[in-house]
Coordinates of C-alpha atoms in Angstrom, one line a residue:
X1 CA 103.5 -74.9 -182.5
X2 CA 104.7 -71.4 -182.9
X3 CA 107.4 -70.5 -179.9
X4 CA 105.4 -66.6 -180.1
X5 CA 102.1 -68.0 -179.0
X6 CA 100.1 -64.9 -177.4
X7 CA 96.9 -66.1 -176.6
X8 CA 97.4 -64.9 -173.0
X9 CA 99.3 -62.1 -173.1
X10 CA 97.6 -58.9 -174.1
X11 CA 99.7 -56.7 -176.8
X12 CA 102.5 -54.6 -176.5
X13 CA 100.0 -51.4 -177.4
X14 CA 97.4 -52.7 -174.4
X15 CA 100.4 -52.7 -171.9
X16 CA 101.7 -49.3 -172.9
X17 CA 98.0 -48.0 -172.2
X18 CA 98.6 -49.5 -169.1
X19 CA 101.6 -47.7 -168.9
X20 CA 99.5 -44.2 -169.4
X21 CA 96.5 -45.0 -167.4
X22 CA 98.1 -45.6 -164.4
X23 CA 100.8 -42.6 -164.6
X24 CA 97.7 -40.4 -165.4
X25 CA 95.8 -41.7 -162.3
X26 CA 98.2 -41.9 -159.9
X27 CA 98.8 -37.8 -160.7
X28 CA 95.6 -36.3 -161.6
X29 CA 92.9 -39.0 -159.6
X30 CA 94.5 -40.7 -156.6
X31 CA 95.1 -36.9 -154.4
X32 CA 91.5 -36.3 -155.1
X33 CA 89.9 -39.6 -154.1
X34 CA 89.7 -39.5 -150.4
X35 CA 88.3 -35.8 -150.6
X36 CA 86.1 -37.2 -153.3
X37 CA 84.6 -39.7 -151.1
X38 CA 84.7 -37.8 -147.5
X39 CA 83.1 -35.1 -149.5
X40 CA 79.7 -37.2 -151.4
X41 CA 80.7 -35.1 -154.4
X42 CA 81.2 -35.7 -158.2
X43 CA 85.2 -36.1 -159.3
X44 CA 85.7 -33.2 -161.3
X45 CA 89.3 -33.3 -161.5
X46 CA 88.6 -37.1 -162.9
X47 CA 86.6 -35.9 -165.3
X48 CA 88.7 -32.9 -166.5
X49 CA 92.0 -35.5 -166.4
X50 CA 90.2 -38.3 -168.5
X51 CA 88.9 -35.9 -171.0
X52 CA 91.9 -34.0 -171.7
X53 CA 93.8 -37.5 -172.1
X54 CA 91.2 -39.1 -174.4
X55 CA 90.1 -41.6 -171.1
X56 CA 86.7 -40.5 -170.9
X57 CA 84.6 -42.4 -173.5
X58 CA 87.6 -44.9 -175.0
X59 CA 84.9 -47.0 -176.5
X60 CA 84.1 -44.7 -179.1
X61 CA 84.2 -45.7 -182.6
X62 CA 87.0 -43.4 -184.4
X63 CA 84.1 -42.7 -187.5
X64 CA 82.0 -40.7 -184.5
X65 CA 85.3 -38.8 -183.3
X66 CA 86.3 -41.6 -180.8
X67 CA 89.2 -43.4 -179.7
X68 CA 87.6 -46.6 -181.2
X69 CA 89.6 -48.7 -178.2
X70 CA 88.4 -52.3 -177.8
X71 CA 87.1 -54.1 -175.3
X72 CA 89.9 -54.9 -173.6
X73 CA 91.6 -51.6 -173.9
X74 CA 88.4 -50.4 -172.3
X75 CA 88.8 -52.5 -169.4
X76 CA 92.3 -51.9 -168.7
X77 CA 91.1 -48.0 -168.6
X78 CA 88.7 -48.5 -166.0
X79 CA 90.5 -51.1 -163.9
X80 CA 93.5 -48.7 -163.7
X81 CA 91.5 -45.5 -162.8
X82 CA 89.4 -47.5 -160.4
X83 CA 92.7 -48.7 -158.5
X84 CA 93.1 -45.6 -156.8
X85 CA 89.3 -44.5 -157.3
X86 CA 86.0 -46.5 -157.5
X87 CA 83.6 -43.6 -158.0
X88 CA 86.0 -42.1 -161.3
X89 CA 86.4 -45.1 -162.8
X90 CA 82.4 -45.1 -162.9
X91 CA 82.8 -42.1 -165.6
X92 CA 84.4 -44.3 -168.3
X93 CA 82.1 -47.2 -167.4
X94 CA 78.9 -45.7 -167.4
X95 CA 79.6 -43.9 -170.2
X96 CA 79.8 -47.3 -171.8
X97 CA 76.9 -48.6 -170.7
X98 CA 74.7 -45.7 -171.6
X99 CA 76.2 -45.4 -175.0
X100 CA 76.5 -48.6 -175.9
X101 CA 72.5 -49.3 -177.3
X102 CA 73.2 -46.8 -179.6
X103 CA 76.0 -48.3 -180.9
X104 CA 74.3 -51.7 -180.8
X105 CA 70.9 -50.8 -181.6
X106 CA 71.0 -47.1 -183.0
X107 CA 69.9 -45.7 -186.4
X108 CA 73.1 -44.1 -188.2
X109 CA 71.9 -40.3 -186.8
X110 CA 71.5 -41.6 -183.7
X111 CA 75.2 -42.6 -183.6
X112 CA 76.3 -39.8 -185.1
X113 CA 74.2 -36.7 -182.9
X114 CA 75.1 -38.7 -179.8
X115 CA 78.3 -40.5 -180.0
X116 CA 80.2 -37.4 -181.1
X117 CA 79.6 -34.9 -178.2
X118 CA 80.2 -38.3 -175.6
X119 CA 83.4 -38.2 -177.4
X120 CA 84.5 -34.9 -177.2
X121 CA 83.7 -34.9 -173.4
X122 CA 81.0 -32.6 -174.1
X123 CA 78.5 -34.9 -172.4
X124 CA 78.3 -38.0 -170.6
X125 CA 75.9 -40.7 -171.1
X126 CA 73.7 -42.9 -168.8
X127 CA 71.6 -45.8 -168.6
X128 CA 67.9 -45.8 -167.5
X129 CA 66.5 -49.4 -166.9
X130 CA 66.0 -50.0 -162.6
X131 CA 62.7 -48.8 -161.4
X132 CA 61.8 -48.8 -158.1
X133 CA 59.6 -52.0 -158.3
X134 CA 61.5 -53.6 -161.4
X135 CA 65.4 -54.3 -160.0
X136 CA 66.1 -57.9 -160.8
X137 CA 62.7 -58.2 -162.7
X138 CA 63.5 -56.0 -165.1
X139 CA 60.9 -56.8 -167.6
X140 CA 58.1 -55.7 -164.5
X141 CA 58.9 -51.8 -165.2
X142 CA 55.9 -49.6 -165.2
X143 CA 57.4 -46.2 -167.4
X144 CA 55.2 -45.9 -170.1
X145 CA 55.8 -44.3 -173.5
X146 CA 53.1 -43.7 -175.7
X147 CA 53.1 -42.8 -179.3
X148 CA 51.7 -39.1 -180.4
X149 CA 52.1 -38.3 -183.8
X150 CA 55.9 -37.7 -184.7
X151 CA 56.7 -37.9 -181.1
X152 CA 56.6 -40.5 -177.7
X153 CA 55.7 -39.1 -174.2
X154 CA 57.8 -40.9 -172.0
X155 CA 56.0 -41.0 -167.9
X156 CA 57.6 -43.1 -164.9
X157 CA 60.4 -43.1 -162.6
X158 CA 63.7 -44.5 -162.9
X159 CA 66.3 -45.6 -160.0
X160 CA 69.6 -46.3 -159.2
X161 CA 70.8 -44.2 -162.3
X162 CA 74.5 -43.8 -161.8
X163 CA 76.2 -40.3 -162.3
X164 CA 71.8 -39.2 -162.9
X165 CA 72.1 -35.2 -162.9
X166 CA 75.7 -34.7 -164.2
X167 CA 75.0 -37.0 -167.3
X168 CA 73.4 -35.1 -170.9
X169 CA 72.3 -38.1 -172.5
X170 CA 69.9 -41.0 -170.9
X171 CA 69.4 -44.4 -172.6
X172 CA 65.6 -45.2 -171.2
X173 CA 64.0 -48.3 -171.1
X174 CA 60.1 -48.0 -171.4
X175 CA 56.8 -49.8 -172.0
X176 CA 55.5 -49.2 -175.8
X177 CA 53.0 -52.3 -175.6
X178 CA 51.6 -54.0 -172.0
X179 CA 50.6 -56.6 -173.6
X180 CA 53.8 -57.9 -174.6
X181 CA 55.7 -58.1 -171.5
X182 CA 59.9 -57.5 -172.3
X183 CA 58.8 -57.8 -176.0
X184 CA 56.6 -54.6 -175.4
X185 CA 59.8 -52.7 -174.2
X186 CA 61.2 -49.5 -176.4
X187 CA 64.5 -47.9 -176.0
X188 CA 64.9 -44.0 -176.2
X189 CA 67.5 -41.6 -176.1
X190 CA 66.4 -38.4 -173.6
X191 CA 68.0 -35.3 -172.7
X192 CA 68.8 -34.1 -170.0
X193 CA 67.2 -30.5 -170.8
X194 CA 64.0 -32.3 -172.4
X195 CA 61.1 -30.7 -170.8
X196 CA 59.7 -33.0 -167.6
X197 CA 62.6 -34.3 -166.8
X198 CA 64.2 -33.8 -163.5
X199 CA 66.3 -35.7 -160.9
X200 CA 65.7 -37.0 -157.1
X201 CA 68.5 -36.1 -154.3
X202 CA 71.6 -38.0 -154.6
X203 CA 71.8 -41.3 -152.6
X204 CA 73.1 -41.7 -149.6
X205 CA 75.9 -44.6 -150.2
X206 CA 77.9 -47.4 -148.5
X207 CA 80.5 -46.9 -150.7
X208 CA 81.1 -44.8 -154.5
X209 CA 79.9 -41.7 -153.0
X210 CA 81.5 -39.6 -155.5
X211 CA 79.7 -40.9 -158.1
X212 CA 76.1 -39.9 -157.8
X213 CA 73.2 -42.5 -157.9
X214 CA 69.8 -40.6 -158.3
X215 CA 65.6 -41.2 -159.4
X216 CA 65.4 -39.8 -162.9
X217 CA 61.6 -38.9 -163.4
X218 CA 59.7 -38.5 -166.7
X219 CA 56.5 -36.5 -165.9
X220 CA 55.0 -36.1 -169.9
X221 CA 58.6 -36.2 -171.1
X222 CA 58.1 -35.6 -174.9
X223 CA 60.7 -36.2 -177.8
X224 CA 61.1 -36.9 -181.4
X225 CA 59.9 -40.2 -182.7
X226 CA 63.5 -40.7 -184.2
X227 CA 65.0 -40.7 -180.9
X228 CA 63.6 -44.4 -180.6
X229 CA 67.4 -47.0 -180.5
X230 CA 66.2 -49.6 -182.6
X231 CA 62.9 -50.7 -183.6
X232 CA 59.3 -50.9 -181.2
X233 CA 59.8 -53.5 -179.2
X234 CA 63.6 -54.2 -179.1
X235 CA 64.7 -52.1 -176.4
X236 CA 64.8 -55.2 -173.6
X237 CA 66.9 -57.3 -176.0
X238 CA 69.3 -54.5 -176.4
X239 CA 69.5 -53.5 -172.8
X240 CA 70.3 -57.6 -172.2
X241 CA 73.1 -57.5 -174.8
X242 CA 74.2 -54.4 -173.0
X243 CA 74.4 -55.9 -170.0
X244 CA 77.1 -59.1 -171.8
X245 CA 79.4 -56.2 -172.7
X246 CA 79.4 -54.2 -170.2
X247 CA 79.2 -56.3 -167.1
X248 CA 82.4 -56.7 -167.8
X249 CA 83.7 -53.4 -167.5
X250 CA 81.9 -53.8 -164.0
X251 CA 84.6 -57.1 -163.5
X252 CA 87.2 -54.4 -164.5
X253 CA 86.2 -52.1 -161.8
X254 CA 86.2 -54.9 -158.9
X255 CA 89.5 -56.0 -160.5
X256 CA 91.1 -52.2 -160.1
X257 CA 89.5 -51.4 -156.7
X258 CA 91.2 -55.8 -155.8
X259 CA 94.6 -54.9 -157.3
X260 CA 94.9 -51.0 -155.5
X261 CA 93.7 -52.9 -151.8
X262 CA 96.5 -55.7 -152.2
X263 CA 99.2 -53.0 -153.5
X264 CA 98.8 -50.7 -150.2
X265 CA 98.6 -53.7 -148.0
X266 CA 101.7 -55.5 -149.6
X267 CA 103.7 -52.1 -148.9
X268 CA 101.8 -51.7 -145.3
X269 CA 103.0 -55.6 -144.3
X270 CA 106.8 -54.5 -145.4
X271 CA 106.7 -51.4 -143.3
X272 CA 104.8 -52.1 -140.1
X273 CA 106.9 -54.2 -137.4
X274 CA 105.7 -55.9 -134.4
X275 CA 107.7 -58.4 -132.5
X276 CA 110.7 -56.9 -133.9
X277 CA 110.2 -57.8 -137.7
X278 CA 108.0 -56.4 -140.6
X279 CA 104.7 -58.5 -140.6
X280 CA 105.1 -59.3 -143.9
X281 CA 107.8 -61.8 -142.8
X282 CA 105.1 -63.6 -140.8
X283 CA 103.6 -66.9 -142.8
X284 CA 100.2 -66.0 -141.9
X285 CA 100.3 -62.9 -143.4
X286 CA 102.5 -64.6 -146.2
X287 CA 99.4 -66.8 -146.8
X288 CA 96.9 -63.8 -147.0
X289 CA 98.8 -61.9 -149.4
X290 CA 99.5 -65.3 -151.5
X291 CA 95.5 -65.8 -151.8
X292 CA 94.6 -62.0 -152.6
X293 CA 97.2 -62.2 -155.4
X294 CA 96.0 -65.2 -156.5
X295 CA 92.5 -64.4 -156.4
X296 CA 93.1 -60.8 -158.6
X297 CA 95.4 -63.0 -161.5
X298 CA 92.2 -65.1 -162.1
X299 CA 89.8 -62.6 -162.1
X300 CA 92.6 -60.7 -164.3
X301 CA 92.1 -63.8 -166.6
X302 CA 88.4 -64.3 -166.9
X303 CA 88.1 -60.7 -167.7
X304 CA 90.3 -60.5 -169.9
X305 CA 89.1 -63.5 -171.8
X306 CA 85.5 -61.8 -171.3
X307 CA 86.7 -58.9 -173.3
X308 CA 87.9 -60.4 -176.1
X309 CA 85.2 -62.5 -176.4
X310 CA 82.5 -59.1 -176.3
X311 CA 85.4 -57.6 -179.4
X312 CA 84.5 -60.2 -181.2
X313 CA 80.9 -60.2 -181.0
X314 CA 80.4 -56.9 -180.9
X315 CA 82.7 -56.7 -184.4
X316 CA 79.9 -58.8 -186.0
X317 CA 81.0 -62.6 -184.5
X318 CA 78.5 -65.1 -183.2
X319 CA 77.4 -64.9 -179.9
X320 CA 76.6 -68.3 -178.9
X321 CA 79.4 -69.3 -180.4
X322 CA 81.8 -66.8 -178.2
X323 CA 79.4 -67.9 -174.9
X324 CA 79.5 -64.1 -174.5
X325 CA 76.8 -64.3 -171.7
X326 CA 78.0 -66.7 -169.9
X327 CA 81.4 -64.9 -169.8
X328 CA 80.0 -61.5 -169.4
X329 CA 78.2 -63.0 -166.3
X330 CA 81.1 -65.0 -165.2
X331 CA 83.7 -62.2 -165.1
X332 CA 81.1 -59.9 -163.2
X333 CA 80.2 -62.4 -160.6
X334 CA 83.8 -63.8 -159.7
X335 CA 85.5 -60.8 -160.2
X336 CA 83.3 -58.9 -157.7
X337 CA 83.4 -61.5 -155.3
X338 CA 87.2 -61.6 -155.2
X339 CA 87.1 -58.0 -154.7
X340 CA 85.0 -58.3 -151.7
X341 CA 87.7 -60.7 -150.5
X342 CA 90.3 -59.0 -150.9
X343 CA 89.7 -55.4 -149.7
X344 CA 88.2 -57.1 -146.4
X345 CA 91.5 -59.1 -146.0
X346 CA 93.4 -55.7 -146.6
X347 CA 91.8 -53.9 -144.0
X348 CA 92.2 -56.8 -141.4
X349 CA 96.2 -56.7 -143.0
X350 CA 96.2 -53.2 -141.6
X351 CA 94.2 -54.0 -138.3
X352 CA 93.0 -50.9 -136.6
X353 CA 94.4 -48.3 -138.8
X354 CA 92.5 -50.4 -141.8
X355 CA 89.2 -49.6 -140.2
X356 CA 89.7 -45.5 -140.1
X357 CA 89.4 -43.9 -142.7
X358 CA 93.0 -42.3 -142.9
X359 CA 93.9 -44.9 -144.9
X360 CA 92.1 -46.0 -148.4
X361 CA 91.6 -49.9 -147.9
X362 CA 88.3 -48.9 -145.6
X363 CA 87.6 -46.7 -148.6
X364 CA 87.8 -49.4 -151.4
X365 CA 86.1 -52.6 -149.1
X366 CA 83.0 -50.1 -149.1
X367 CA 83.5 -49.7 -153.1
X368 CA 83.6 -52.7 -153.6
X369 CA 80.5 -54.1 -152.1
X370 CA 78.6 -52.8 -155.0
X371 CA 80.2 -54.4 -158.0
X372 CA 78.2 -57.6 -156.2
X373 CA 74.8 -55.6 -157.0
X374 CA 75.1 -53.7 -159.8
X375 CA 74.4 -54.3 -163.5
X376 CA 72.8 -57.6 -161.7
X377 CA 73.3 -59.1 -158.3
X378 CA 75.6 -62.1 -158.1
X379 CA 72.7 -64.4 -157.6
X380 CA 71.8 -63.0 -160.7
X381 CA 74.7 -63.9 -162.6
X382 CA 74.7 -67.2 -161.3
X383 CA 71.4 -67.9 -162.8
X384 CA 72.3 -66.5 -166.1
X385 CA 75.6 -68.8 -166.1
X386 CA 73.6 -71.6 -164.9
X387 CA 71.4 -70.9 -168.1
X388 CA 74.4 -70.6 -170.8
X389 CA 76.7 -73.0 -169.5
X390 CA 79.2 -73.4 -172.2

């Protein structure tokens, strides 16, 4: 066999974005993120940082002004802002998953009126497709376009809608035909200044607080005909092939939020001394740190293997073939749960002081709870693994 066999090492170019990422968030995101979070408010300085770097919206193809990054440069992005802040590294994500149909899905226009401003960092994107009775069940949703001439008028309610309010562009999910259950879904692209639209008070969170969940209503929300991703009917298929992309930026997230817990407890444990030694010299703390390490380099793996799978299918490969949603699902649900893990075992690694909020493991067990929820719960994933075992 070749002795340069690099199956599992990402490239020289993915580790120098590394490199960047991480210098970049450590200097313009980190100061910000307990103020971020104390505060409930929207991480501006994140925003302003990751668009004047190029950070924002990575995903981009270059042809629509993007950075045209790849999957797995995309999840080194977000894993590295989200190491020193959950809610910012929510602004590369979602803008990934509320972009992302278009690419899939989207006429040529499409592509081109929307893709262009998201890379620029002239607007942000979102994804519309939770309803207040249609979480898990997806395909239950009850907003309703109907067709009216050259236009649909899009009515219903949308929830859970990450960064809802600071977003321009919305990917909605809606009902074109009742009769057809998920094959009667339609995606649409709306605007945030389209007439009827408006937004609910922010939620009041466990944990991402700086990255505001909000209702999205549609009350007679009318827009151009052309505004449709894909053809009548097509919109659930796309939203699912969505969701095998871009649950694993959402591994990628858990990973960053894992990797920043264990690097402040490994330098707490070298510092702190009882019984006249740094606890890091005591085995069972040894073993603790051991297992959270160990935990992140699999998740690191999966992921990573996750990504390169969703390059290939997204750059025209076979799905099946790749196991893409078993993958996607896989990455998400393990990567999620380790994170859980491991920010608990960091705060108990600090004892008291882990459980105020003067120091950021407290900060990052509460973000991660929600990488187990979102983009589908864990029992969720389990059952879509379950279904496309490999």
């Amino acid at each position: 066999m070749a002795s340069d066999f690099d199956l599992y090492r990402p490239s020289e170019e993915h580790e120098m974005l590394r490199d960047s990422v991480r210098a970049l968030a450590e200097a313009k995101i980190a100061p910000h993120a307990a103020a971020v979070d104390e505060e409930s408010r929207f991480p501006q300085e994140a925003l302003d940082a990751l668009v004047a770097n190029d950070l924002h919206a990575v995903h981009v193809p270059e042809q629509y002004g993007g950075a045209g990054a790849d999957a797995l440069a995309t999840v080194i992005v977000i894993e590295e802002v989200a190491r020193v802040c959950g809610s910012s590294s929510l602004i590369p994500a979602v803008n990934k998953l509320g972009s992302l149909p278009v690419m899939l899905s989207g006429s040529e226009e499409l592509k081109k009126r929307y893709l262009g401003p998201l890379a620029k960092g002239d607007a942000m994107f979102s994804y519309c497709l939770s309803e207040p009775d249609a979480g898990s069940d997806a395909g239950g949703m009850k907003t309703r376009a109907v067709r009216d001439g050259d236009h649909w008028v899009l009515n219903g309610v949308k929830r859970w809608i990450t960064n809802a309010g600071v977003s321009e562009y919305y990917t909605v999910m809606a009902v074109t035909d009742p009769d057809k259950r998920t094959k009667g879904i339609s995606a649409f692209v709306v605007q945030k200044g389209d007439e009827g639209v408006s937004f609910g008070a922010p939620e009041k969170k466990l944990g991402i607080k700086g990255s505001p969940t909000r209702e999205v209503y549609l009350d007679n929300v009318r827009i151009p005909a052309d505004r449709m991703i894909g053809a009548e009917g097509t919109g659930f298929a796309t939203a699912m092939k969505t969701l095998d992309h871009t649950r694993i930026t959402i591994a990628a997230q858990a990973l960053g939020i894992a990797q920043g817990a264990l690097d402040y407890a490994k330098g707490y444990v070298a510092e702190r001394k009882q019984f006249g030694k740094p606890i890091g010299d005591f085995q069972g703390v040894q073993f603790m740190l051991a297992d959270m390490a160990m935990k992140i380099e699999a998740a690191r793996q999966l992921t990573y293997a996750a990504a390169a799978r969703s390059e290939r299918v997204f750059e025209g490969g076979d799905g099946a073939k790749e196991d893409l949603t078993f993958f996607g699902a896989a990455a998400k649900c393990y990567a999620s749960d380790a994170a859980m893990e491991i920010t608990t075992d960091a705060v108990q690694l600090l004892g008291g002081y882990g459980y105020t909020r003067d120091y950021p493991v407290e900060r990052m067990m509460r973000d991660a709870k929600i990488t187990q929820i979102y983009e589908g719960t864990n029992q969720v994933q389990r059952i879509v693994m379950a279904r496309n075992l490999p």
